[in-house]
Short mmCIF file of C-alpha atoms in Angstrom, two decimals:
data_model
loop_
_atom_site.label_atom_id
_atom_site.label_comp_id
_atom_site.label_asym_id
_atom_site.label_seq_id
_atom_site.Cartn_x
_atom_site.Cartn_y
_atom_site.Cartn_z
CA UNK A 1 4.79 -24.03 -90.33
CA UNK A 2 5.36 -22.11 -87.08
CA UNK A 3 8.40 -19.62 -86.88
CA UNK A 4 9.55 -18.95 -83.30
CA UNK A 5 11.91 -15.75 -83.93
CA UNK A 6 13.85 -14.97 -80.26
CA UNK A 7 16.27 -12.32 -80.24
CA UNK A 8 18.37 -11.99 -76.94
CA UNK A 9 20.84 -9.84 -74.99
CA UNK A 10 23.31 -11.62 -72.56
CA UNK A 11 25.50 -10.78 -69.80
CA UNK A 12 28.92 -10.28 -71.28
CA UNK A 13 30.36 -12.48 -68.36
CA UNK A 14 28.04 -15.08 -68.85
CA UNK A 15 28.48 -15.45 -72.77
CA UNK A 16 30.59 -18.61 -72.53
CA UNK A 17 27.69 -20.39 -70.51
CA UNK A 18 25.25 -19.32 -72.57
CA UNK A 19 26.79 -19.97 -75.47
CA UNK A 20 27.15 -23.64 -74.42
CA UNK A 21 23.73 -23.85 -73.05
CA UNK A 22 22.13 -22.81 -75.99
CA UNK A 23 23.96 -24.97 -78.71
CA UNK A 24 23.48 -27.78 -76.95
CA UNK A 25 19.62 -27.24 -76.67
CA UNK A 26 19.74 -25.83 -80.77
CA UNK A 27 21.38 -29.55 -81.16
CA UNK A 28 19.16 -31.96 -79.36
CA UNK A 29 15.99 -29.76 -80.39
CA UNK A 30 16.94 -30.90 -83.74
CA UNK A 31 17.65 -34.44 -83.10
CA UNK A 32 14.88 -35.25 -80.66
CA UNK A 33 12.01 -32.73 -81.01
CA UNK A 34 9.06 -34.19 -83.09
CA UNK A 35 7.90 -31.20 -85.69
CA UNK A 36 11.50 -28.68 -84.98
CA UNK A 37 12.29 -28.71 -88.47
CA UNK A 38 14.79 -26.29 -87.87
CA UNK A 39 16.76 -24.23 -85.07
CA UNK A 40 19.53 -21.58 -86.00
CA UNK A 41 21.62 -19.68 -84.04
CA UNK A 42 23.30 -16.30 -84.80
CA UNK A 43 25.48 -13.68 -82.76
CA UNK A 44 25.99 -10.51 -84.00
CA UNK A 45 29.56 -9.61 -85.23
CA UNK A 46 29.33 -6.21 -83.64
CA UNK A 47 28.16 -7.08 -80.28
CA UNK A 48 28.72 -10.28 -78.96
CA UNK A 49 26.14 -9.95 -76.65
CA UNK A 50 22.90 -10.30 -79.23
CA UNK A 51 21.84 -13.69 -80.27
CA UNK A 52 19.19 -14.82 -82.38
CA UNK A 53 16.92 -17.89 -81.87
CA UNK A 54 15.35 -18.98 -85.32
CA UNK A 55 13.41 -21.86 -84.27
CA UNK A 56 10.53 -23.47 -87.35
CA UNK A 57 8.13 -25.84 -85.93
CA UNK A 58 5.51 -27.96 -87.64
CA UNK A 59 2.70 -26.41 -85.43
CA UNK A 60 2.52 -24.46 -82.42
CA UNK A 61 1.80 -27.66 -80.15
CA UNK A 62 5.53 -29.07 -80.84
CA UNK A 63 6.75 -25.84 -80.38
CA UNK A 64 5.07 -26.15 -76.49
CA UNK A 65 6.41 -29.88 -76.42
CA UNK A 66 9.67 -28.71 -77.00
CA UNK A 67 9.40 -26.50 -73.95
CA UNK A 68 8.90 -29.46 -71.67
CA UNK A 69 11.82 -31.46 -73.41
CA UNK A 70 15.23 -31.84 -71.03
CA UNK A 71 17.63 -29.86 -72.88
CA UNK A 72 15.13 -26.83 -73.11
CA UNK A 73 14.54 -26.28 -69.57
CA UNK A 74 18.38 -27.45 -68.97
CA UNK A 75 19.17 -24.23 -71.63
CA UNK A 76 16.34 -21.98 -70.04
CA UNK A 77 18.29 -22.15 -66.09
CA UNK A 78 21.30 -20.72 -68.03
CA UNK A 79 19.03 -18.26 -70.20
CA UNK A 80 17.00 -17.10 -66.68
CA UNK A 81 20.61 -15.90 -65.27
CA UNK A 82 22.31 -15.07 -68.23
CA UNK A 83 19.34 -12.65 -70.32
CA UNK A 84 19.13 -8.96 -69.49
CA UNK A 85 16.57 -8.32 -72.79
CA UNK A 86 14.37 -10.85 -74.99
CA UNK A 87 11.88 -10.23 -77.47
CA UNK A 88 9.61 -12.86 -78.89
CA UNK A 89 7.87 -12.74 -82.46
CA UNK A 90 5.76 -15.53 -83.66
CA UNK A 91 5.47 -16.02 -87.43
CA UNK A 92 2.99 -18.25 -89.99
CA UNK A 93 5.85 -19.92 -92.36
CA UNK A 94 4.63 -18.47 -96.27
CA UNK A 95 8.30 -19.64 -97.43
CA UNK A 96 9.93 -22.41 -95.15
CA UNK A 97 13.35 -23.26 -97.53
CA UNK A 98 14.82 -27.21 -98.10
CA UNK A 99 13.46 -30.13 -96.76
CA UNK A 100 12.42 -30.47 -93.31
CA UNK A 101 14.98 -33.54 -91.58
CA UNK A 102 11.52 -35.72 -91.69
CA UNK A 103 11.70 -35.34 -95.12
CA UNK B 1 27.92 -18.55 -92.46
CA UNK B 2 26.11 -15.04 -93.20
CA UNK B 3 22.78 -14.66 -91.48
CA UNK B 4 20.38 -11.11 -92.32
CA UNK B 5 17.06 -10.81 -90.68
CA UNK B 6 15.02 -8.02 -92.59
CA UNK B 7 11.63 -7.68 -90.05
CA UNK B 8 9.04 -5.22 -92.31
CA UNK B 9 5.93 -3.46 -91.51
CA UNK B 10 4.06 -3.55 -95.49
CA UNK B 11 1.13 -0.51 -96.04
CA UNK B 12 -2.25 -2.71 -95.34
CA UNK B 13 -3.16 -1.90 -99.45
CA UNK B 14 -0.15 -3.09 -100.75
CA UNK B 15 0.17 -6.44 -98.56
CA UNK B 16 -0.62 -8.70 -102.09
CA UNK B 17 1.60 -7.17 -104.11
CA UNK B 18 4.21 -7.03 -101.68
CA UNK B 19 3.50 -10.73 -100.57
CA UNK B 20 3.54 -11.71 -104.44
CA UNK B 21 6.88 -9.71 -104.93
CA UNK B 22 8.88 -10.98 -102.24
CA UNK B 23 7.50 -14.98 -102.69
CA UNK B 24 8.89 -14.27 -106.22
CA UNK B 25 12.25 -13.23 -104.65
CA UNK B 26 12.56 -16.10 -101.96
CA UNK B 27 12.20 -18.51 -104.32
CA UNK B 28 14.12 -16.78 -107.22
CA UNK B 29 16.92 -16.45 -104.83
CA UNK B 30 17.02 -20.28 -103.50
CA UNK B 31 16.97 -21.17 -107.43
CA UNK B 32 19.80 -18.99 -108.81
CA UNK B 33 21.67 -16.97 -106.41
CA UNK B 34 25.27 -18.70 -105.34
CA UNK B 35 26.10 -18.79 -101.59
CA UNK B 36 22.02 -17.92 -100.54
CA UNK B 37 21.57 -21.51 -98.33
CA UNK B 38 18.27 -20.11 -96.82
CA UNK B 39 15.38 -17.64 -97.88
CA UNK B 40 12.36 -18.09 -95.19
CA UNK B 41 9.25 -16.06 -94.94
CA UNK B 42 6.76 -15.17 -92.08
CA UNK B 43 4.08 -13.11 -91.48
CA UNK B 44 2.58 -12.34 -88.02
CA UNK B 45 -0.49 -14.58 -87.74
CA UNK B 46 -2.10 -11.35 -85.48
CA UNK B 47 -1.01 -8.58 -87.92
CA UNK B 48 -0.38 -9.31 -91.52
CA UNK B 49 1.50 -6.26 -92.37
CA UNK B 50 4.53 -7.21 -90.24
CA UNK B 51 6.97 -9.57 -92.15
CA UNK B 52 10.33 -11.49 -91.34
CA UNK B 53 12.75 -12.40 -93.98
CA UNK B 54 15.40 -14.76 -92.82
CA UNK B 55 18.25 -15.26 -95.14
CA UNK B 56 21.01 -17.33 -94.67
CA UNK B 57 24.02 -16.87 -97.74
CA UNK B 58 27.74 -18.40 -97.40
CA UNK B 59 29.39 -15.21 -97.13
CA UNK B 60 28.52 -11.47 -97.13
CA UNK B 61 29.98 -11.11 -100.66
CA UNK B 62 27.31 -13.72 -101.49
CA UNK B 63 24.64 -11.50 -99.98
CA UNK B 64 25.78 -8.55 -101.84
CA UNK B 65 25.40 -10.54 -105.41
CA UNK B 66 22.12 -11.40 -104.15
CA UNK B 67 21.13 -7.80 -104.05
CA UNK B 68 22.57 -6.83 -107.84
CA UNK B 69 19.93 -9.67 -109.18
CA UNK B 70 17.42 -8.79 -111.54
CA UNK B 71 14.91 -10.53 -108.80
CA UNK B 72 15.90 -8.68 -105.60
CA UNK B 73 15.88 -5.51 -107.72
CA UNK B 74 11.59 -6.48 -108.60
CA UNK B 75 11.09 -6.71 -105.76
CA UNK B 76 13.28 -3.90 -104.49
CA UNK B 77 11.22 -1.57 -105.70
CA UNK B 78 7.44 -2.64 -104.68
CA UNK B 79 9.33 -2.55 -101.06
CA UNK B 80 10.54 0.74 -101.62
CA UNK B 81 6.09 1.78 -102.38
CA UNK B 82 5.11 -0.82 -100.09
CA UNK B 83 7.55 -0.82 -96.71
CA UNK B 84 6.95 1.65 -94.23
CA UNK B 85 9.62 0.43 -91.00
CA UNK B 86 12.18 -1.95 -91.76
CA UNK B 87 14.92 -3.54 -89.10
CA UNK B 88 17.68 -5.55 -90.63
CA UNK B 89 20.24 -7.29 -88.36
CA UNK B 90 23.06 -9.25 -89.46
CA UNK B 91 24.68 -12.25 -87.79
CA UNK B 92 27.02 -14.87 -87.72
CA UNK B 93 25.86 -18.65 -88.23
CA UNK B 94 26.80 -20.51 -84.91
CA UNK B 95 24.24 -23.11 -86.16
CA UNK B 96 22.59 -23.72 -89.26
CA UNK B 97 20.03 -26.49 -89.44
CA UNK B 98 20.43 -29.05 -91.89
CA UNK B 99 22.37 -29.40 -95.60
CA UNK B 100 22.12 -26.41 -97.61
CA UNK B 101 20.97 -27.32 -101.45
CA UNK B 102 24.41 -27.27 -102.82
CA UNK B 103 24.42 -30.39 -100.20
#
């Protein structure tokens, strides 16, 4: 498995957008990506601003399928505007929890 | 929902037992611990000291049980020998993927 771990800072004026933009994609990923096994989304209690992306993929390939999907680059327009900091880590799954929605 | 991303950097001569401690953990805590919905694992395919754990419980109070069990407090203390930089980050679910295993 293939953890995509994104961790974001937002415009406070754009939040609303974003926040849209990004459940939306979260949603579909789930529903139409081949391999997204799973796609969380988390905003810090403290600071609205900071989101987290946890994204689990069956391999790196339908993690780069999902970037050509609709609803990713429809979320990404919002994200290019909206983002003032990202950081990116990549993880090998040694404990992926439940079953995936394939089964 | 109650979301805590722990990201660890794990001394290069303690990786196994660290790795054997906190597999032991993840899936103690999925088996027993009330409220944990999630317990995933990474490690960074390009260096294998630097972990993720990405733990998803109903409610704060649930993550704070989690931390009196006998199994966090194993593997509690190889962390304490074997972390060296450690970043937890708490959030609040805006999505979580899929039934937890209390259904």
């Amino acid at each position: 498995m293939h953890i995509v771990l994104v961790q974001v800072v937002v415009r406070h004026e754009l939040l609303e957008e974003f926040a849209r933009a990004l459940l939306v994609n979260a949603q579909q990923s789930m529903a139409h990506d081949a391999g997204c096994v799973r796609f969380d989304v988390g905003q810090e209690p403290d600071d609205p601003t900071r989101w987290v992306l946890y994204e689990v993929y069956e391999s790196p390939d339908d993690h780069r399928r999902h970037r050509e999907s609709p609803h990713f680059r429809a979320y990404d327009e919002v994200a290019a505007r909206a983002v003032t900091e990202k950081r990116v880590t990549t993880y090998v799954g040694r404990q992926i929890t439940g079953p995936s929605p394939e089964g």
